Coordinates of C-alpha atoms in Angstrom, one line a residue:
Chain C
M224 CA -28.0 10.6 16.9
N225 CA -28.5 7.0 15.5
L226 CA -27.1 5.2 18.6
V227 CA -28.4 1.8 17.4
A228 CA -26.2 2.1 14.4
V229 CA -23.1 3.1 16.2
R230 CA -23.5 0.0 18.5
S231 CA -24.0 -2.2 15.4
I232 CA -20.9 -1.0 13.7
Y233 CA -18.9 -1.2 17.0
R234 CA -20.2 -4.6 17.8
F235 CA -19.5 -6.0 14.1
E236 CA -15.8 -4.8 14.3
M237 CA -15.4 -6.1 17.6
A238 CA -16.7 -9.5 16.6
R239 CA -14.1 -9.5 13.8
F240 CA -11.4 -8.9 16.4
F241 CA -12.6 -11.6 18.9
R242 CA -13.0 -14.0 15.9
T243 CA -9.2 -13.8 15.3
I244 CA -8.3 -13.2 19.1
T245 CA -5.3 -15.6 18.9
Q246 CA -3.5 -14.0 16.0
S247 CA -4.8 -10.5 17.3
L248 CA -3.1 -10.8 20.8
V249 CA -0.1 -13.3 20.3
S250 CA 2.0 -11.3 17.7
P251 CA 2.0 -8.0 19.7
V252 CA 2.6 -9.7 22.8
L253 CA 5.3 -11.9 21.3
S254 CA 7.1 -9.0 19.6
T255 CA 7.0 -6.9 22.8
S256 CA 8.5 -9.8 24.8
L257 CA 11.2 -10.1 22.2
Y258 CA 12.1 -6.2 22.7
F259 CA 12.1 -6.9 26.5
V260 CA 14.5 -9.9 26.1
V261 CA 16.8 -8.0 23.7
F262 CA 16.7 -4.4 24.8
G263 CA 15.7 -4.8 28.2
T264 CA 17.6 -7.8 29.5
A265 CA 20.6 -8.5 27.1
I266 CA 21.5 -5.0 26.0
G267 CA 19.9 -3.0 29.1
S268 CA 22.2 -5.0 31.5
R269 CA 25.1 -3.1 30.0
I270 CA 23.2 0.4 30.0
N271 CA 23.3 2.6 33.1
E272 CA 20.2 3.8 34.4
V273 CA 18.3 6.5 32.4
E274 CA 17.1 9.4 34.3
G275 CA 17.2 7.2 37.3
V276 CA 15.3 4.4 36.0
S277 CA 16.5 1.1 34.9
Y278 CA 16.7 0.6 31.1
G279 CA 14.4 -2.3 31.0
A280 CA 11.8 -0.4 32.8
F281 CA 12.4 3.0 31.0
I282 CA 11.4 1.4 27.5
V283 CA 8.1 0.1 28.8
P284 CA 6.1 3.2 28.1
G285 CA 7.8 3.5 24.6
L286 CA 7.1 -0.3 23.7
I287 CA 3.4 0.3 24.9
M288 CA 3.1 3.2 22.6
L289 CA 5.0 1.5 19.7
S290 CA 2.3 -1.1 19.7
V291 CA -0.7 0.9 20.7
M292 CA -0.1 3.4 17.8
T293 CA 0.5 0.7 15.2
Q294 CA -2.4 -1.2 16.2
A295 CA -4.9 1.8 16.6
T296 CA -3.8 2.9 13.1
T297 CA -3.8 -0.3 11.4
N298 CA -7.1 -1.7 12.8
A299 CA -9.1 1.5 12.1
S300 CA -7.5 1.8 8.6
F301 CA -8.5 -1.9 7.8
G302 CA -12.0 -1.6 9.4
I303 CA -13.1 1.1 7.0
Y304 CA -10.9 0.0 4.0
F305 CA -12.4 -3.6 4.1
P306 CA -16.0 -2.3 3.4
K307 CA -14.5 -0.3 0.5
F308 CA -12.5 -3.4 -0.7
T309 CA -15.6 -5.9 -0.6
G310 CA -18.2 -3.0 -1.7
T311 CA -20.3 -3.2 1.3
I312 CA -19.5 0.4 2.0
Y313 CA -22.8 1.1 -0.1
E314 CA -24.8 0.2 2.8
L315 CA -23.1 2.7 5.1
L316 CA -23.6 5.3 2.6
S317 CA -27.3 4.5 2.0
A318 CA -28.1 4.2 5.7
P319 CA -29.4 6.8 7.9
V320 CA -26.2 7.7 9.7
N321 CA -23.8 10.7 9.6
F322 CA -20.1 10.9 9.4
L323 CA -20.1 11.2 13.3
E324 CA -21.9 7.9 13.8
I325 CA -19.8 6.1 11.3
T326 CA -16.8 7.5 12.7
L327 CA -17.7 6.7 16.3
G328 CA -18.3 3.1 15.5
Y329 CA -15.3 2.3 13.4
V330 CA -13.0 4.3 15.5
G331 CA -14.4 3.4 18.8
A332 CA -13.9 -0.3 18.0
A333 CA -10.4 0.2 16.7
A334 CA -9.5 2.3 19.7
T335 CA -10.8 -0.6 22.0
K336 CA -8.8 -3.1 20.3
A337 CA -5.6 -1.1 20.6
L338 CA -6.5 -0.3 24.3
F339 CA -6.9 -4.1 24.7
I340 CA -3.5 -4.9 23.4
G341 CA -1.7 -2.1 25.2
T342 CA -3.1 -3.3 28.5
I343 CA -2.0 -7.0 27.7
I344 CA 1.3 -5.7 27.0
L345 CA 1.7 -3.7 30.2
I346 CA 0.7 -6.9 32.1
T347 CA 3.5 -8.8 30.1
A348 CA 6.0 -6.0 31.0
F349 CA 5.4 -6.8 34.7
F350 CA 6.8 -10.4 34.2
F351 CA 10.1 -8.7 32.8
V352 CA 10.8 -5.7 34.9
D353 CA 10.3 -3.9 38.1
L354 CA 7.5 -1.5 37.3
T355 CA 5.9 1.3 39.3
I356 CA 3.2 3.7 38.0
A357 CA 3.4 7.2 39.5
H358 CA 0.3 8.5 38.0
P359 CA -2.0 5.6 37.2
F360 CA -4.9 7.9 36.2
A361 CA -2.8 10.0 33.9
M362 CA -1.2 6.8 32.3
I363 CA -4.9 5.6 31.5
A364 CA -5.9 8.8 30.1
F365 CA -2.9 9.0 28.0
L366 CA -3.4 5.6 26.8
I367 CA -6.8 6.2 25.8
L368 CA -6.0 9.5 24.1
T369 CA -3.4 7.8 22.1
C370 CA -5.6 4.8 21.2
V371 CA -8.5 7.4 19.8
S372 CA -6.2 9.9 18.1
F373 CA -4.3 7.0 16.2
A374 CA -7.4 5.2 15.5
L375 CA -8.8 8.7 13.8
L376 CA -5.6 8.7 11.8
G377 CA -6.0 5.1 10.8
F378 CA -9.5 5.8 9.7
I379 CA -8.3 8.7 7.4
I380 CA -5.7 6.3 6.0
G381 CA -8.3 3.7 5.3
I382 CA -10.5 6.0 3.4
W383 CA -7.5 7.3 1.4
A384 CA -6.1 4.1 0.5
G385 CA -6.9 2.6 -2.9
N386 CA -5.2 -0.6 -2.3
F387 CA -3.6 -3.0 0.3
E388 CA -0.2 -1.6 -0.1
Q389 CA -1.2 1.9 0.3
L390 CA -2.9 0.9 3.5
Q391 CA 0.3 -0.6 5.0
L392 CA 2.4 2.5 3.7
I393 CA 1.7 5.0 6.3
P394 CA 2.2 2.8 9.3
L395 CA 5.3 1.4 7.9
L396 CA 6.9 4.5 6.3
V397 CA 5.7 7.2 8.8
I398 CA 4.6 5.8 12.2
T399 CA 7.2 3.2 12.9
P400 CA 10.2 5.7 12.2
L401 CA 8.6 8.5 14.1
V402 CA 8.0 6.2 17.1
F403 CA 11.4 4.8 17.1
L404 CA 13.0 8.4 16.6
G405 CA 10.4 9.8 19.2
G406 CA 12.5 8.6 22.3
S407 CA 10.9 5.0 22.8
F408 CA 14.2 3.6 23.6
Y409 CA 16.1 6.6 24.7
S410 CA 15.8 9.9 26.4
V411 CA 15.7 12.8 24.0
S412 CA 18.4 14.5 26.4
M413 CA 20.8 11.8 25.4
L414 CA 20.9 13.2 21.7
P415 CA 23.3 15.7 20.7
P416 CA 21.8 19.3 20.7
V417 CA 21.1 19.6 17.1
W418 CA 19.1 16.4 17.0
Q419 CA 17.4 17.4 20.2
T420 CA 16.1 20.4 18.2
I421 CA 15.1 18.4 15.5
T422 CA 13.4 15.8 17.5
M423 CA 11.1 18.6 18.8
F424 CA 9.3 18.6 15.5
N425 CA 8.4 14.9 15.9
P426 CA 4.8 14.9 17.4
V427 CA 5.2 11.3 18.8
V428 CA 7.9 12.7 21.1
Y429 CA 5.4 14.6 23.1
L430 CA 3.0 11.5 23.3
I431 CA 5.7 9.1 24.5
S432 CA 7.1 11.9 26.9
G433 CA 3.7 12.5 28.5
F434 CA 3.2 8.8 28.8
R435 CA 6.5 8.1 30.4
W436 CA 5.7 11.1 32.8
A437 CA 2.8 9.2 34.0
F438 CA 4.9 6.3 34.7
F439 CA 8.1 7.8 36.2
G440 CA 7.1 11.4 37.0
Q441 CA 9.7 13.0 34.6
A442 CA 9.5 13.9 31.1
D443 CA 11.3 15.3 28.2
V444 CA 8.9 18.0 27.6
P445 CA 6.5 19.6 30.1
I446 CA 3.4 17.6 30.6
G447 CA 1.0 20.3 29.6
L448 CA 2.6 20.5 26.2
S449 CA 2.1 16.8 25.9
L450 CA -1.5 17.2 26.4
L451 CA -1.8 20.1 23.9
A452 CA -0.1 18.2 21.3
I453 CA -2.4 15.3 21.6
A454 CA -5.5 17.4 21.7
F455 CA -4.3 19.3 18.6
F456 CA -3.6 16.1 16.7
T457 CA -7.1 14.7 17.8
A458 CA -8.8 17.9 16.6
A459 CA -7.0 17.8 13.4
C460 CA -8.1 14.4 12.7
V461 CA -11.6 14.9 13.6
T462 CA -11.5 18.0 11.1
A463 CA -10.2 16.0 8.2
I464 CA -12.8 13.3 8.8
W465 CA -15.4 15.8 9.0
W466 CA -14.3 17.4 5.7
I467 CA -14.1 13.8 3.9
F468 CA -17.7 13.1 4.7
R469 CA -18.9 16.5 3.7
T470 CA -17.2 16.5 0.3
G471 CA -17.7 12.7 -0.2
W472 CA -13.7 12.4 -1.0
R473 CA -12.9 9.1 -2.0
I474 CA -16.1 7.6 -1.0
R475 CA -19.1 9.4 -2.6
Q476 CA -19.1 10.4 -6.2
Chain U
M280 CA -52.5 10.5 -3.0
P281 CA -48.8 11.7 -3.1
S282 CA -46.4 9.6 -4.8
I283 CA -43.9 7.7 -2.5
V284 CA -40.9 8.8 -4.4
A285 CA -40.9 11.9 -6.2
I286 CA -37.8 12.6 -8.3
R287 CA -37.7 16.2 -9.8
D288 CA -35.3 17.4 -12.6
L289 CA -32.5 15.2 -11.3
R290 CA -29.2 15.8 -12.9
K291 CA -25.8 14.2 -12.4
Q292 CA -22.4 15.2 -13.8
Y293 CA -19.5 13.2 -12.7
A294 CA -16.1 14.7 -11.9
G295 CA -14.9 13.7 -15.3
G296 CA -17.5 15.7 -17.1
F297 CA -19.7 12.7 -18.1
Q298 CA -23.4 13.7 -17.5
A299 CA -25.1 10.5 -16.3
L300 CA -28.7 12.0 -15.6
K301 CA -29.9 14.9 -17.9
G302 CA -33.0 15.9 -15.8
V303 CA -35.0 13.1 -14.9
S304 CA -38.5 13.5 -13.2
L305 CA -40.4 10.5 -12.1
D306 CA -43.2 9.9 -9.8
I307 CA -43.6 6.5 -8.2
E308 CA -46.9 5.3 -6.5
E309 CA -47.2 3.3 -3.4
G310 CA -47.2 -0.2 -4.0
E311 CA -46.5 -0.6 -7.5
I312 CA -43.5 -2.2 -9.5
I313 CA -41.8 -0.1 -11.9
A314 CA -39.1 -1.3 -14.0
L315 CA -36.3 0.8 -15.4
L316 CA -35.3 -0.4 -18.7
G317 CA -32.3 0.7 -20.6
P318 CA -29.0 -0.4 -22.2
N319 CA -25.8 -0.6 -20.1
G320 CA -24.6 2.9 -19.2
A321 CA -28.0 4.6 -19.7
G322 CA -27.9 6.0 -16.1
K323 CA -29.9 3.4 -14.4
T324 CA -27.7 2.7 -11.4
T325 CA -26.8 6.5 -11.2
L326 CA -30.4 7.4 -10.9
I327 CA -30.9 4.5 -8.0
S328 CA -27.5 5.5 -6.3
T329 CA -28.5 9.1 -6.2
V330 CA -32.2 8.5 -4.7
C331 CA -30.4 6.1 -2.1
G332 CA -27.5 8.7 -0.9
I333 CA -24.5 6.8 -2.5
T334 CA -24.1 9.5 -5.3
I335 CA -24.3 13.4 -4.8
P336 CA -26.7 14.9 -7.2
T337 CA -25.6 17.8 -9.3
S338 CA -29.0 19.6 -9.1
G339 CA -32.5 18.3 -8.8
S340 CA -34.3 16.9 -5.8
V341 CA -35.8 13.6 -4.6
T342 CA -38.4 12.8 -1.7
V343 CA -39.2 9.5 -0.4
G344 CA -42.4 9.3 1.7
G345 CA -42.4 13.2 1.6
H346 CA -38.7 13.7 3.1
D347 CA -36.1 15.1 1.0
T348 CA -33.2 12.7 0.6
V349 CA -30.6 15.5 1.4
T350 CA -32.0 17.7 4.1
D351 CA -34.2 15.0 5.9
F352 CA -32.0 12.1 4.9
R353 CA -32.6 10.1 8.0
A354 CA -36.3 9.9 7.5
A355 CA -36.0 9.4 3.9
R356 CA -33.4 6.5 4.0
Q357 CA -35.2 4.7 6.7
L358 CA -37.9 3.9 4.2
I359 CA -35.5 2.7 1.6
G360 CA -34.0 -0.8 1.1
L361 CA -31.2 -1.0 -1.6
V362 CA -30.1 -4.4 -3.4
P363 CA -27.0 -3.4 -5.5
Q364 CA -26.1 -4.9 -8.6
E365 CA -22.6 -6.2 -7.7
I366 CA -22.6 -8.9 -4.9
N367 CA -21.0 -6.9 -2.3
L368 CA -20.9 -9.0 0.9
E369 CA -18.1 -9.7 3.6
P370 CA -17.1 -13.1 2.8
F371 CA -16.3 -14.3 6.3
E372 CA -19.3 -13.2 8.2
T373 CA -22.3 -15.4 8.6
V374 CA -25.5 -14.7 7.0
M375 CA -27.3 -13.9 10.1
N376 CA -24.9 -11.5 11.5
T377 CA -24.5 -9.7 8.3
V378 CA -28.5 -9.2 8.2
R379 CA -28.6 -8.2 11.7
F380 CA -25.8 -5.6 11.0
S381 CA -27.9 -4.1 8.5
R382 CA -31.0 -3.7 10.7
G383 CA -28.9 -2.1 13.3
L384 CA -27.4 0.2 10.8
F385 CA -30.7 1.6 9.9
G386 CA -31.3 2.2 13.5
K387 CA -33.9 -0.5 14.1
S388 CA -33.6 -2.4 17.5
A389 CA -32.8 -6.0 17.4
D390 CA -35.7 -8.2 16.2
D391 CA -34.7 -11.7 15.3
G392 CA -38.3 -12.7 14.8
H393 CA -38.5 -10.5 11.8
I394 CA -35.1 -11.4 10.4
E395 CA -36.3 -15.1 10.9
R396 CA -39.3 -14.3 8.6
V397 CA -37.1 -12.6 6.0
L398 CA -34.6 -15.3 5.7
K399 CA -37.4 -18.1 5.6
S400 CA -39.2 -16.1 2.9
L401 CA -36.0 -16.1 1.0
S402 CA -35.2 -19.8 1.9
L403 CA -32.0 -18.7 3.5
W404 CA -33.0 -19.9 6.9
D405 CA -31.1 -23.1 6.7
K406 CA -28.1 -21.4 5.7
R407 CA -28.0 -18.7 8.3
D408 CA -25.1 -19.8 10.3
N409 CA -23.1 -20.3 7.0
K410 CA -20.3 -17.8 6.3
I411 CA -21.0 -16.0 3.2
M412 CA -18.2 -17.2 1.0
T413 CA -19.5 -20.8 1.0
L414 CA -23.0 -19.8 -0.7
S415 CA -23.6 -20.0 -4.3
G416 CA -24.0 -16.8 -6.5
G417 CA -27.9 -17.2 -6.2
M418 CA -27.9 -17.5 -2.5
K419 CA -25.6 -14.4 -2.1
R420 CA -28.1 -12.5 -4.1
R421 CA -30.9 -13.5 -1.7
V422 CA -28.5 -12.5 1.4
L423 CA -28.3 -8.9 -0.3
I424 CA -32.2 -9.0 -0.5
A425 CA -32.3 -10.2 3.0
K426 CA -30.1 -7.3 4.2
A427 CA -32.2 -4.7 2.3
L428 CA -35.4 -6.1 3.7
S429 CA -33.8 -6.4 7.4
H430 CA -35.1 -2.9 8.4
E431 CA -38.6 -3.3 6.8
P432 CA -38.3 -0.6 4.1
R433 CA -41.4 0.7 2.3
V434 CA -39.6 1.2 -1.0
L435 CA -37.1 -1.5 -2.3
F436 CA -34.6 -0.7 -5.0
L437 CA -33.4 -3.6 -7.1
D438 CA -30.5 -2.9 -9.2
E439 CA -30.5 -5.7 -12.0
P440 CA -31.5 -8.5 -9.3
T441 CA -31.1 -11.1 -12.0
A442 CA -28.2 -10.2 -14.0
G443 CA -25.9 -13.2 -14.5
V444 CA -28.6 -15.4 -12.7
D445 CA -29.7 -18.6 -14.4
V446 CA -33.2 -19.2 -15.7
E447 CA -34.6 -21.2 -12.8
L448 CA -33.3 -18.7 -10.3
R449 CA -34.7 -15.8 -12.1
K450 CA -38.1 -17.1 -12.0
D451 CA -37.5 -17.6 -8.3
M452 CA -36.6 -13.9 -8.1
W453 CA -39.8 -13.0 -9.7
D454 CA -41.6 -15.0 -7.2
V455 CA -39.9 -13.1 -4.5
V456 CA -40.5 -9.8 -6.1
A457 CA -44.2 -10.7 -6.4
G458 CA -44.5 -11.7 -2.7
L459 CA -43.0 -8.3 -1.7
K460 CA -45.3 -6.4 -3.8
A461 CA -48.1 -8.5 -2.0
S462 CA -46.9 -7.4 1.4
G463 CA -47.3 -3.6 0.2
V464 CA -43.8 -2.9 -0.7
T465 CA -42.9 -0.6 -3.5
I466 CA -40.5 -1.9 -5.9
I467 CA -38.2 0.0 -8.4
L468 CA -36.1 -2.4 -10.4
T469 CA -33.6 -1.8 -13.1
T470 CA -33.0 -4.4 -15.7
H471 CA -31.9 -4.8 -19.3
Y472 CA -33.9 -7.9 -19.5
I473 CA -37.0 -6.9 -21.4
E474 CA -38.8 -10.2 -20.6
E475 CA -38.2 -9.4 -16.7
A476 CA -40.0 -6.0 -17.1
E477 CA -42.7 -7.5 -19.1
A478 CA -43.2 -10.5 -16.7
I479 CA -43.1 -8.5 -13.2
A480 CA -43.7 -4.6 -13.6
D481 CA -46.7 -2.7 -13.5
R482 CA -45.1 0.3 -15.4
I483 CA -42.1 0.6 -17.4
G484 CA -39.6 3.5 -17.6
V485 CA -37.2 3.6 -20.6
I486 CA -33.8 5.2 -19.8
S487 CA -31.2 6.0 -22.5
K488 CA -28.1 8.2 -22.2
G489 CA -29.4 9.8 -18.9
E490 CA -32.8 10.6 -20.1
L491 CA -36.2 9.0 -19.2
L492 CA -37.6 8.7 -22.6
L493 CA -41.1 7.3 -21.3
V494 CA -42.8 6.0 -18.5
E495 CA -46.0 4.1 -19.0
D496 CA -48.3 1.5 -17.8
K497 CA -47.0 -1.7 -19.3
A498 CA -50.2 -2.9 -21.1
A499 CA -50.8 0.8 -22.3
L500 CA -47.2 0.7 -23.5
M501 CA -47.4 -2.5 -25.3
T502 CA -50.8 -1.4 -26.9
R503 CA -49.8 1.9 -27.9
M504 CA -46.5 1.1 -29.3
G505 CA -47.7 -2.4 -30.4
Q506 CA -48.1 -3.2 -34.0
K507 CA -50.0 -6.5 -34.8
M508 CA -49.0 -8.8 -37.7
L509 CA -51.7 -10.9 -39.4
H510 CA -50.1 -13.8 -41.1
I511 CA -52.2 -15.4 -43.8
H512 CA -51.0 -18.9 -44.9
L513 CA -52.0 -19.9 -48.4
S514 CA -52.6 -23.4 -49.4
Q515 CA -50.7 -22.9 -52.7
P516 CA -47.6 -20.7 -52.8
T517 CA -48.2 -17.4 -54.8
E518 CA -45.2 -15.7 -56.8
A519 CA -46.3 -12.0 -56.2
V520 CA -48.7 -10.2 -54.2
P521 CA -51.9 -9.7 -56.3
A522 CA -52.1 -6.3 -57.9
A523 CA -55.7 -5.8 -56.1
L524 CA -54.1 -6.1 -52.9
A525 CA -51.3 -3.6 -53.5
H526 CA -52.3 -0.9 -51.3
Y527 CA -52.4 -3.1 -48.2
N528 CA -48.4 -3.1 -48.4
L529 CA -48.5 -6.8 -47.7
S530 CA -45.3 -8.6 -47.8
L531 CA -44.6 -12.1 -48.9
E532 CA -42.7 -14.6 -46.7
Q533 CA -41.7 -18.1 -46.7
D534 CA -41.4 -18.8 -50.5
G535 CA -44.8 -17.1 -51.1
R536 CA -46.6 -19.2 -48.8
V537 CA -47.4 -16.5 -46.2
L538 CA -48.8 -13.1 -46.8
V539 CA -48.0 -10.6 -44.0
Y540 CA -50.3 -7.6 -43.0
T541 CA -49.0 -5.1 -40.4
Y542 CA -51.7 -3.1 -38.8
D543 CA -52.0 -0.8 -35.8
T544 CA -54.3 -2.2 -33.0
A545 CA -54.8 1.3 -31.6
K546 CA -56.6 2.4 -34.8
E547 CA -60.5 2.3 -35.1
R548 CA -60.3 0.4 -38.4
T549 CA -57.8 -2.1 -38.5
G550 CA -58.5 -3.0 -42.2
I551 CA -58.8 -6.7 -41.7
T552 CA -62.2 -7.3 -42.9
K553 CA -61.7 -5.4 -46.0
L554 CA -58.3 -7.2 -46.5
L555 CA -60.0 -10.7 -46.0
T556 CA -63.0 -9.7 -48.5
D557 CA -60.4 -8.5 -51.1
L558 CA -58.3 -11.6 -50.6
A559 CA -61.3 -13.9 -51.3
A560 CA -61.9 -12.2 -54.5
T561 CA -58.4 -12.7 -55.7
G562 CA -59.2 -16.5 -55.7
L563 CA -56.2 -17.4 -53.3
V564 CA -57.3 -20.1 -50.8
L565 CA -56.3 -19.8 -47.3
S566 CA -54.9 -22.5 -45.0
D567 CA -54.6 -20.6 -41.5
I568 CA -54.6 -17.2 -40.2
E569 CA -52.5 -16.0 -37.1
T570 CA -51.8 -12.6 -35.4
R571 CA -48.6 -11.7 -33.7
Q572 CA -48.0 -8.8 -31.3
N573 CA -44.8 -7.0 -31.1
S574 CA -42.8 -7.9 -28.0
L575 CA -41.6 -5.2 -25.5
E576 CA -38.2 -6.0 -26.9
E577 CA -39.0 -4.9 -30.4
I578 CA -40.7 -1.8 -28.9
F579 CA -37.7 -1.0 -26.8
V580 CA -35.3 -1.4 -29.5
G581 CA -37.2 0.8 -31.8
L582 CA -37.2 3.6 -28.9
V583 CA -33.7 3.6 -28.3
K584 CA -32.8 3.5 -31.9
E585 CA -34.9 6.5 -32.3
D586 CA -33.1 8.3 -29.7
A587 CA -29.7 7.6 -31.2

């Protein structure tokens, strides 16, 4: 294991993040604050409690998930796409590193950034709503797992993407809709029965449900199922990345 | 002594069916500078990319320092530094950071002392805190070399190091290469500038259409392939080559003022003495004599043409 290389990639990527710290943090914090103002306060004041929780507090886990998933995906996809774009990927390919080390470096950095942003948003939320966390350790574990698994997904997207448009495509067309329809702003039980069934095919439902359970002790789906879903998703991403490096798909001729 | 780089029957066929390498075998000795010469698309970059691990070979094997580049890739790649043909750099990074990153990527612990020496030897030390995007093209190329040297490689691949570089900078680059050789680094460079190979290489390999046509000591190559021409300047122009000299196959140039005799330096008898004796007998008066040797360029063009 070339740990020096893993650390070098990680540091290099984190340096990029800290160099643009203002724009890295201001925009997610600002947009989340807007959600709180619009949904939590303006509209939320007219909505009854959802599952015994005020609407403003109810949407906090969903909002954090929305940011974390988007940030982890875009950070990781950009992190590996940029060397492809500038051509510096030649160095990664000719260095004494294997797929695991490259992945650890890039995905680790992207997950750290997402975790950072998720934490900032959580802190921001305390300024807007009364919030209690029922299972703090489970909350942290879910947050980290989500950061890592979506950074893995982003890494795959970054390797697949052939241009900047494709880089934006999956987060915009797939992740955002899935998160919005995954119960970020409502409880699945509020949907008509047919839509409840359809929703169960949305993988994000399991993540948001599990995360919300960590906050309020109640969930749309059993917590075990949530854990299983995220474990399966992570395993699928790791397998895909292993296959990509083994075959050289899109990176090695 | 075993060679530091041993390439055995290396073949590469790209997904589209194009055969970039058709069974290349080559042994490179430690400490030498070998220039791979060939036209665009000959397979030079593919050869380098395959040795360095960027391209997966279809068949054949490569060892570097005795380590197989596929089964023992870590040990093999640790010995290699690669300077790519394109200027591939992250524009927003500083020189120092990007060179440090390269060293770490190759698993070497941080050593700013070494990096300082490398940057100084490449006249980059003053630019260490500059962003790469602010550097000139020549400086960027030096950064690529600094990155490749950051992990103290024993073998350095330079893929067209002076493509698109002005004459002065090219000379600078040659000095850098000479300095590296002096420090014991083995250098493999590709080029399509013949004068570059002629100026800095110990051995020259000629690649065309995925095949290594020949590899030879530079001096030996030039002597073996080299034909010399004897230019005989006459004080009075002559209208035709005198009949007595017909069997020397002389050609008449510059309106009959110069007789040109072509001979092979490798032959035991060049025939010069006899020609001059016969020439004196014809009554022609000589004003000057000079000999000219074929440049590597002429040899090279001849080789690649033969192959076509």
